[in-house]
XYZ file of C-alpha atoms in Angstrom:
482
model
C -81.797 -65.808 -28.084
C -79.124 -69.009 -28.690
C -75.777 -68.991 -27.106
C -72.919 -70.783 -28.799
C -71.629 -73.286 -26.040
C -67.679 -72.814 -27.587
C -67.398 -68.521 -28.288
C -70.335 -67.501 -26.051
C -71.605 -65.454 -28.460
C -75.629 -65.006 -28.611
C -77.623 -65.742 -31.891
C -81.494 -65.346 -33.215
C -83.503 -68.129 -32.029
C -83.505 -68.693 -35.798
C -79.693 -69.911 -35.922
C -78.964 -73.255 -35.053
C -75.183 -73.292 -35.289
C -72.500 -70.497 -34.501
C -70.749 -69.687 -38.004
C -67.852 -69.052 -36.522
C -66.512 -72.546 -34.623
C -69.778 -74.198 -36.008
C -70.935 -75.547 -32.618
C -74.608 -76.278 -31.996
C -76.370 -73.417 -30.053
C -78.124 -73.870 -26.917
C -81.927 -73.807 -26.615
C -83.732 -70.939 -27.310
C -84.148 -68.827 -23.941
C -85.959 -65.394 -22.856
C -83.626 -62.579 -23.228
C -84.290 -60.137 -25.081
C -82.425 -59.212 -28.705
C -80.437 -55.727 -28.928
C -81.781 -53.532 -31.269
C -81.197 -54.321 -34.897
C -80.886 -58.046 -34.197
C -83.133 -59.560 -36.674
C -83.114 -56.949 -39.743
C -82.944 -57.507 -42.993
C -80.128 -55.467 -44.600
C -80.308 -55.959 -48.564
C -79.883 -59.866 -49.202
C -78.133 -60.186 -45.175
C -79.685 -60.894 -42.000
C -78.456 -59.439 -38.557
C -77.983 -62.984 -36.554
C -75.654 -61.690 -33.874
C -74.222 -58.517 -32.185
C -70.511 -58.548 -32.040
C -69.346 -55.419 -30.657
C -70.645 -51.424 -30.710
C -68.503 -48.288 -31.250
C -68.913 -44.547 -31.580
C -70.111 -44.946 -34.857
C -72.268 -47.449 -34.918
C -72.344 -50.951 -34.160
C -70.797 -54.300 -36.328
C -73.115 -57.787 -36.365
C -73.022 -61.087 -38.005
C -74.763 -61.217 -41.012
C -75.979 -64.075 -42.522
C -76.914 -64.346 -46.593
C -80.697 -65.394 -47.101
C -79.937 -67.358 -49.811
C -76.628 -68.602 -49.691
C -74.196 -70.117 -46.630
C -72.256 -67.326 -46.528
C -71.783 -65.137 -43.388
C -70.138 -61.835 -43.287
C -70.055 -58.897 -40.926
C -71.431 -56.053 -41.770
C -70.377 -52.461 -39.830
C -73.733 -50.274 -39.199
C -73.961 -46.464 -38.784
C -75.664 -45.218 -36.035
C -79.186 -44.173 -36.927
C -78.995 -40.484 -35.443
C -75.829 -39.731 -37.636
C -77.382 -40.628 -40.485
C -78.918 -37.689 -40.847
C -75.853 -36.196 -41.557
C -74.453 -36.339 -45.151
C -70.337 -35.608 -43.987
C -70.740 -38.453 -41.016
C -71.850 -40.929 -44.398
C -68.979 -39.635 -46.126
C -66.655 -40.611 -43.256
C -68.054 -43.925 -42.332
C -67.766 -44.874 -46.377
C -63.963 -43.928 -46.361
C -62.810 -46.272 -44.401
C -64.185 -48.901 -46.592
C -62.990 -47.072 -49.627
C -59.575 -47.181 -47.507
C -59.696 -50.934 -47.226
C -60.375 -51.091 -50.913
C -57.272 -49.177 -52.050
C -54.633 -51.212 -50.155
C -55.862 -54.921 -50.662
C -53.285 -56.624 -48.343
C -53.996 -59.894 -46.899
C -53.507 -58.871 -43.800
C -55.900 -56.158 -44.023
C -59.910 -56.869 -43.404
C -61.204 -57.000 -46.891
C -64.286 -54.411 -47.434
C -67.015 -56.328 -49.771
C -69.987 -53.855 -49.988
C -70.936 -50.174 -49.272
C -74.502 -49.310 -49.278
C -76.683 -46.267 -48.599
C -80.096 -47.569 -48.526
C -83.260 -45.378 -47.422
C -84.734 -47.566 -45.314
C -81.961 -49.612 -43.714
C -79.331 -46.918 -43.479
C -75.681 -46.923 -44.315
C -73.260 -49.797 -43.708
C -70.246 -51.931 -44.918
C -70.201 -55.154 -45.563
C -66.557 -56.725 -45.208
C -65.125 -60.422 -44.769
C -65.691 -62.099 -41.046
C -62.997 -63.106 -38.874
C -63.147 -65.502 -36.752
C -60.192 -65.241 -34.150
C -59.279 -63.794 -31.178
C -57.512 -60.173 -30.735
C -54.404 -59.412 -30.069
C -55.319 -58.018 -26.474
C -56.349 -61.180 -25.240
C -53.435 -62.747 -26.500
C -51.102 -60.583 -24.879
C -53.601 -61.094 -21.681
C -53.022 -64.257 -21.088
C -49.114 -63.329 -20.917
C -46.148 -63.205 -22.850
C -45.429 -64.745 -25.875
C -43.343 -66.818 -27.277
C -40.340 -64.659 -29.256
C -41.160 -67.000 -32.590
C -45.054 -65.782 -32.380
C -44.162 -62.416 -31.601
C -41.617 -61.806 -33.988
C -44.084 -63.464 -36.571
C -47.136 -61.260 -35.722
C -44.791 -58.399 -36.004
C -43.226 -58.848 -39.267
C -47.274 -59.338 -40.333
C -48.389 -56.145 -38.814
C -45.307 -54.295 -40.403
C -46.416 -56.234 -44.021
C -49.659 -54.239 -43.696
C -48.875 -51.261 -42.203
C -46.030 -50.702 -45.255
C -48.755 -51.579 -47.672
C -50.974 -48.703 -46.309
C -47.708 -46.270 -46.235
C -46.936 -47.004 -50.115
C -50.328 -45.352 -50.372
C -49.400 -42.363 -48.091
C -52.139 -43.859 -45.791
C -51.075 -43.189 -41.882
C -53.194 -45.784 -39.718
C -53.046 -43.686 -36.678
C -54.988 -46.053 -34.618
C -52.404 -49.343 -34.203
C -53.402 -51.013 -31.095
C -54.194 -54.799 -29.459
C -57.696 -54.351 -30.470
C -57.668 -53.775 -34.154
C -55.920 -56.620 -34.748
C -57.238 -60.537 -34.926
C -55.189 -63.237 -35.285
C -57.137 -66.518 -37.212
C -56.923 -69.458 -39.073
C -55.280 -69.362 -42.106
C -53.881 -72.871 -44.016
C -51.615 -74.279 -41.371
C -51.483 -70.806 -40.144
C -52.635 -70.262 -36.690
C -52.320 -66.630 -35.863
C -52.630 -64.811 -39.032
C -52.995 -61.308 -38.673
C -55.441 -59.432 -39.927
C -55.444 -55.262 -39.225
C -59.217 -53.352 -39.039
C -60.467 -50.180 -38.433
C -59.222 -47.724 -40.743
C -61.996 -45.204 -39.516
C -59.339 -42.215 -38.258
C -56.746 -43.283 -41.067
C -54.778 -39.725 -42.644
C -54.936 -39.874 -45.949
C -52.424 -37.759 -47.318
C -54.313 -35.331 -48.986
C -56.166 -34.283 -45.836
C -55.299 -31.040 -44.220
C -53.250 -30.540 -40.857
C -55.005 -30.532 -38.049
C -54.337 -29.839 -34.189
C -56.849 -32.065 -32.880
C -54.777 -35.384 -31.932
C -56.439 -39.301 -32.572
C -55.504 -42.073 -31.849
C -55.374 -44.147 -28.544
C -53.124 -42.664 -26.327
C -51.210 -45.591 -24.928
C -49.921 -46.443 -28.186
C -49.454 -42.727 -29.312
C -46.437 -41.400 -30.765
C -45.186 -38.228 -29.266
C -45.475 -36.137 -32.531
C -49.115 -37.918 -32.825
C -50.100 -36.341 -29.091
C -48.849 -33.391 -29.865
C -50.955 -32.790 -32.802
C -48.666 -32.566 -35.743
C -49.160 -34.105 -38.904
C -47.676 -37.612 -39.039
C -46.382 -40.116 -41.528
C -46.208 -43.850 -41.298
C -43.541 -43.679 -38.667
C -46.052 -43.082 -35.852
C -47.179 -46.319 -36.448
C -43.935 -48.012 -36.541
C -43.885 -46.782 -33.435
C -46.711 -47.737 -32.343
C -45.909 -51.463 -33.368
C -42.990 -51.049 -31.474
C -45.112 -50.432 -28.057
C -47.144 -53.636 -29.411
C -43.876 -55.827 -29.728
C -42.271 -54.781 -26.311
C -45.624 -55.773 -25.035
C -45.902 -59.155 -26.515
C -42.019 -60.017 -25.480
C -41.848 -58.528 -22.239
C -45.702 -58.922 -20.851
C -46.675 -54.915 -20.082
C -46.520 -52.266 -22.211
C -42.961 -49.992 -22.114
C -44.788 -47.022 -19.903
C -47.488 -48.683 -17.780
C -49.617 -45.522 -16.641
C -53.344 -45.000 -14.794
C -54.620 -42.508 -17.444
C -54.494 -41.173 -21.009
C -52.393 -37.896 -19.541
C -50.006 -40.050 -17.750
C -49.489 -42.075 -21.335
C -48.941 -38.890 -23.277
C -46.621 -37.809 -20.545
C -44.001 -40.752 -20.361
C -44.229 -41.238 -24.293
C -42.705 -37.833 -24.376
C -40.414 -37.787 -21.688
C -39.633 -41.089 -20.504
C -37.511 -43.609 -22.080
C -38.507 -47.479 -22.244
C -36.471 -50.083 -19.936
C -34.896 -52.157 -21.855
C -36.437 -55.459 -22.988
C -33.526 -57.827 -21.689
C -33.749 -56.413 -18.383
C -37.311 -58.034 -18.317
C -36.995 -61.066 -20.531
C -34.245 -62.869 -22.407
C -33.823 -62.123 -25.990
C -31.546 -61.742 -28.893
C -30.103 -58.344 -28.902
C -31.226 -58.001 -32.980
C -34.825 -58.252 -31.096
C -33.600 -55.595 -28.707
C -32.599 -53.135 -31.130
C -35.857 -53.674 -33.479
C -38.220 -52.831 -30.573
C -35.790 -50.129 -28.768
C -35.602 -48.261 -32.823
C -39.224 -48.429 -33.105
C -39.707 -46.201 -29.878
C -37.594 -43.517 -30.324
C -39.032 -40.694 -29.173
C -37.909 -38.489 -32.647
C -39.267 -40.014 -36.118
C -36.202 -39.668 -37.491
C -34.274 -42.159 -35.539
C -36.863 -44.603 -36.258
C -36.495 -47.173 -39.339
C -37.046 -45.537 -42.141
C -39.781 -47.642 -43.436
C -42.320 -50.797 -42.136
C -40.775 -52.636 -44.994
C -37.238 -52.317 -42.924
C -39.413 -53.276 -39.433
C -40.487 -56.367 -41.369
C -37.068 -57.671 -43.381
C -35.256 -57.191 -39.838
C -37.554 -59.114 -37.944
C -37.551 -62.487 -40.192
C -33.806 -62.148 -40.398
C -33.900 -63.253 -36.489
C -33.293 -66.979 -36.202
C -33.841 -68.450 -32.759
C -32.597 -71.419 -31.128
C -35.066 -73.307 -29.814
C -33.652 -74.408 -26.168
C -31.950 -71.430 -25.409
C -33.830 -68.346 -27.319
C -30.470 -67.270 -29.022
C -29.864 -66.417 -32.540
C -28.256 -68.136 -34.678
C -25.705 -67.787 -38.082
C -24.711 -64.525 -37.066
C -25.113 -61.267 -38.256
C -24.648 -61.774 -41.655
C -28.572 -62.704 -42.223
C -29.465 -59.914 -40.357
C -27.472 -57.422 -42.730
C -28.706 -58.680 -45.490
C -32.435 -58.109 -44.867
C -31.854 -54.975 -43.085
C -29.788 -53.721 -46.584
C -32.869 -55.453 -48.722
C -35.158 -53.211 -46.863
C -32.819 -50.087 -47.471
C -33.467 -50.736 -51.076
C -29.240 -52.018 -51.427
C -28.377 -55.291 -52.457
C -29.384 -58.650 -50.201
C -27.676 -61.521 -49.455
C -30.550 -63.467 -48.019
C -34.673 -62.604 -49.002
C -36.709 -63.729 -46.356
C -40.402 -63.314 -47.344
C -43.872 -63.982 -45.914
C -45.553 -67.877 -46.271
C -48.945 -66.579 -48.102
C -46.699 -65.372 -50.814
C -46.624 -67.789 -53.779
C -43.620 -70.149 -53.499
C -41.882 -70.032 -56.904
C -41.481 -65.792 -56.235
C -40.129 -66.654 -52.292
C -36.622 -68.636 -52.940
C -33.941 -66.912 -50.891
C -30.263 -67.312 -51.582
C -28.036 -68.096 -48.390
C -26.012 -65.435 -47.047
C -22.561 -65.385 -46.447
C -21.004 -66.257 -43.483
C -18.600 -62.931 -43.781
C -20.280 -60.312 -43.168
C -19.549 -56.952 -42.095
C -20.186 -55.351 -39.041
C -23.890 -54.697 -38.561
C -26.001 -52.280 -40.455
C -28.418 -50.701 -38.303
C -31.917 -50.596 -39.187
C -31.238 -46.305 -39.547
C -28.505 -44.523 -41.414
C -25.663 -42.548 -38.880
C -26.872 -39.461 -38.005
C -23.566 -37.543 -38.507
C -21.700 -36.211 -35.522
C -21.668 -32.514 -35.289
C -18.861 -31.056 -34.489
C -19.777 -28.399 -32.484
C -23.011 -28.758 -30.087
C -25.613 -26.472 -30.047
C -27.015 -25.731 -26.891
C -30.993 -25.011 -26.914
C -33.558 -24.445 -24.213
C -34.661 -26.517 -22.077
C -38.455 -27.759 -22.458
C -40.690 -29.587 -20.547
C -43.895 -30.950 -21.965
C -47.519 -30.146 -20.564
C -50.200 -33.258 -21.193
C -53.370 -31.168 -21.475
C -56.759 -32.951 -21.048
C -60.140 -31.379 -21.018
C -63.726 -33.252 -19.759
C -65.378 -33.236 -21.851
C -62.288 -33.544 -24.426
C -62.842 -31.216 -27.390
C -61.234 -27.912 -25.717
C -59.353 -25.848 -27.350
C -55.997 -24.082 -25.112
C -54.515 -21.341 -25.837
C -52.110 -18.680 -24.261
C -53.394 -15.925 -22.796
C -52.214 -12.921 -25.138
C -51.351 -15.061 -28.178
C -53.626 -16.058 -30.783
C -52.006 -19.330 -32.153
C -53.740 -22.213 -29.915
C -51.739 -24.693 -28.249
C -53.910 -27.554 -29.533
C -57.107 -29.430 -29.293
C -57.081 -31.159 -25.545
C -56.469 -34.441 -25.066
C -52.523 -33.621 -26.415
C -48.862 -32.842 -25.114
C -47.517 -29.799 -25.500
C -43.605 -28.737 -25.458
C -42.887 -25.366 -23.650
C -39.537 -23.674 -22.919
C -39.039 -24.386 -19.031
C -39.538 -21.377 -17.010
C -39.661 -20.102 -13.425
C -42.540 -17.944 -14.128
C -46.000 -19.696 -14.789
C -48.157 -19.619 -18.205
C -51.714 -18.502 -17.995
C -53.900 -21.350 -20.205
C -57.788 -20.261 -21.646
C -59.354 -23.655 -22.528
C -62.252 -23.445 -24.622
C -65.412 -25.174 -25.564
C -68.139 -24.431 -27.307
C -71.608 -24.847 -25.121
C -69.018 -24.504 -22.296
C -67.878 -21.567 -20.085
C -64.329 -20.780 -20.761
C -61.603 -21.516 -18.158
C -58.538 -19.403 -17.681
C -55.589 -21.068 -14.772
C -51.934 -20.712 -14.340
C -49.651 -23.624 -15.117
C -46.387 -23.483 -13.799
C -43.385 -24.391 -15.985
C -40.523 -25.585 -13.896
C -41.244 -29.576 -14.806
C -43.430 -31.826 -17.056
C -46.643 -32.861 -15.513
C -50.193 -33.167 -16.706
C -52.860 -30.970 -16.653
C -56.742 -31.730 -16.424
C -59.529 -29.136 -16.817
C -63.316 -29.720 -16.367
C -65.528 -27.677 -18.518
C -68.887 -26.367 -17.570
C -71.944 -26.794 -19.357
C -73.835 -23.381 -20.302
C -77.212 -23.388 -19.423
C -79.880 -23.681 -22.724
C -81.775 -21.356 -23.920
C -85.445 -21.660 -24.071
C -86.380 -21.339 -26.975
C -89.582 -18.233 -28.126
C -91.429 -20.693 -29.741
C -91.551 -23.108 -27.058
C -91.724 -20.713 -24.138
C -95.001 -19.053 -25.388
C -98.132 -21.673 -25.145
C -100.117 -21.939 -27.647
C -103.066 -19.326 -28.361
C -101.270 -17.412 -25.927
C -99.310 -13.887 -26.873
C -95.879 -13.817 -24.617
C -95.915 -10.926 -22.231
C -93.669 -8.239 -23.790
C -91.687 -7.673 -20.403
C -90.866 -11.547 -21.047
C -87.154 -12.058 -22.209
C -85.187 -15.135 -22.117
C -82.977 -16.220 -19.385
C -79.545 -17.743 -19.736
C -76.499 -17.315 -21.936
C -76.709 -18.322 -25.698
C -74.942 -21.451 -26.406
C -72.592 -21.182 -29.158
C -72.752 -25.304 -30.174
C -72.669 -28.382 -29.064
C -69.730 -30.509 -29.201
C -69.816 -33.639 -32.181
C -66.690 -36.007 -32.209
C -68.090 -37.086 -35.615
C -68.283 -33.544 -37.208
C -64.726 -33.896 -38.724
């Protein structure tokens, strides 16, 4: 193996320069390639592992015959096997496909080949994530409004489409080198994407610390879960941690239903404009989010700051007008992304007039009369291994799928919870209902079952007075077999 001196990254012994910051690789050493390293896939070459999921695993692949380097997203050998896990892995790339955003990874190739297996070719990027970016602190308000108004171009390109991305976080997103462009964003993994002809389903995805509290509860979303989730990424890129800093995915699902975020400003100087964007974006009901990505995006670029002192400047009237474009009512002022073509991107100048400032959401209208409800509390249910379904003793409607939040009228008396697995011995405790809090169950394993054939040796009859030991198990648990 070869290790690029500038990325770190190691190559076949065959490769003599990274193709990603074309550096000169070190000598050739001992250690030993990961599997795959080295096959031939059609007319690419596995040169280099980048990084390994649940699904499989995605390498550098290098053309035999041409200089042209791609990366290429393998399935997993063992799930192969299974025709509906091919069907999945192929519709994220079929995903990618339909949108066709430049700020979405571009799919090139999907192929199903005997020998090799299944995997998707797509475009490589060569940049870092956003995680690391935020890691090394925060950013600048001109970067992270930019990357912003980027990820809310794609995600509003995916929601024309009624496709939900459901999995909006730091590490699907790589900023690289594009023009004079130095962090253009580029969104990937579309693998748990809703589509909107799919069916409901109970069973929450997603990553939990950038979870929408309709997402962890398990009800069917639309593209305002990811708004936001983009909202959880901008507070983070502004302020430096992310709005509800927890120790574990229950803890997450907790506070994004219950707790509201501190306010930016308290943390960091900015424009209140920037304030309101990120503040919208988390609310904890859909409906007081912004309507659309399209509206995320228009009210972002209307934000002018001052260099020296981080203030905005020319007033509201910009903002107004791009918050009214993205409303679909008529603009003063079109501010548009720089990869568009120039002669469709000329923006009139607003007026220095304006009227008092539209907000990114229309007025709920006041009732005039409350209506007092009951009060819930919310329960964030985890099983280990996750997978369990919970139900109330005596009903037959379950809960949900654990890991997810449920809302329960608050009571003094306490609820009796079955959480169920299959291959698992089913667990029945009382949760008390007098305050949010999370709850964690361990499942245990049921022993196998040895099987007839394999018990009795061969040549040998069983003994009749023989019978198997053990309780049945009913399945075994596969994340993939949605």
């Amino acid at each position: 193996m070869r290790t690029c001196p500038t990325c770190q990254r190691r190559y076949l012994d065959s490769q003599a320069a990274c193709p990603l910051d074309q550096a000169t690789l070190g000598a050739p050493d001992a250690t030993e390639a990961p599997p795959a390293l080295g096959t031939v896939l059609g007319s690419y070459q596995l040169i280099s592992l980048l990084g390994t999921g649940g699904m499989g695993s995605i390498y550098i692949g290098a053309h035999l015959r041409l200089n042209r380097y791609v990366a290429i997203k393998l399935l997993r050998r063992e799930l192969v096997r299974r025709k509906e896990n091919i069907t999945r892995f192929f519709e994220e790339a079929r995903t990618l496909n339909r949108i066709k955003h430049p700020n979405i990874v571009e799919s090139v190739d999907l192929v199903e080949d005997v020998v090799g297996g299944a995997y998707c070719v797509m475009e490589l990027l060569n940049g870092p994530d956003l995680k690391a970016r935020i890691a090394a602190g925060p950013l600048p308000l001109a970067s992270a409004i930019d990357i912003a108004a980027q990820i809310a171009d794609a995600l509003f390109a995916a929601h024309e489409l009624d496709i939900v991305h459901r999995d909006l976080k730091p590490e699907n997103l790589i900023l690289i080198r594009r023009g004079e462009r130095a962090e253009f964003v580029k969104l990937i993994d579309f693998g748990v994407a809703q589509i909107s002809a799919e069916d409901a389903t109970a069973a929450p995805v997603g990553t939990p610390a950038y979870m929408a509290p309709e997402q962890a509860a398990g009800h069917r979303v639309d593209g305002r879960a990811d708004i936001y989730a983009l909202g959880v990424l901008l507070y983070e890129m502004t302020v430096g941690v992310h709005p509800f800093p927890s120790s574990n995915d229950a803890e997450y699902l907790l506070r994004h239903a219950d707790d509201e975020p501190p306010p930016p400003s308290a943390q960091r100087a900015m424009p209140t404009e920037l304030e309101d964007v990120i503040l919208q974006c988390l609310a904890k009901q859909p409906a007081d989010r912004p309507p659309t990505a399209a509206a995320v995006a228009a009210a972002l670029r209307a934000i002018e700051l001052d260099p020296v002192v981080s203030a905005p400047r020319g007033g509201p009237a910009k903002w107004i007008a791009a918050a009214v474009l993205a409303l679909g009512a008529a603009a003063a002022a079109v501010v548009v992304p720089r990869y568009l073509d120039s002669s469709e991107a000329e923006a009139t100048t607003a007026t220095e007039h304006a009227a008092p400032r539209l907000p990114l959401t229309p007025p709920a209208p006041t009732p005039t009369e409350p209506v007092p409800g009951p009060t819930l509390i919310t329960l964030a249910l985890t099983s280990t291994p996750p997978g369990a379904t919970v139900t109330r003793v005596g009903e037959t409607a379950p809960l949900g799928v654990a890991p997810f939040v449920a809302s329960l009228v608050r009571s003094d008396k306490a609820s009796r919870l079955r959480f169920e697995l299959a291959g698992h011995a089913p667990r029945e405790i009382d949760v008390p209902l007098t305050s949010s809090h999370a709850v964690g169950i361990t499942m245990q394993r049921l022993p196998a079952v040895v099987s007839k054939k394999r018990a009795a040796e061969p040549g040998k009859q069983k003994p009749e007075s023989a019978k198997p030991t053990g309780v049945q198990r009913e399945g075994v648990m596969d994340p993939f077999a949605n």
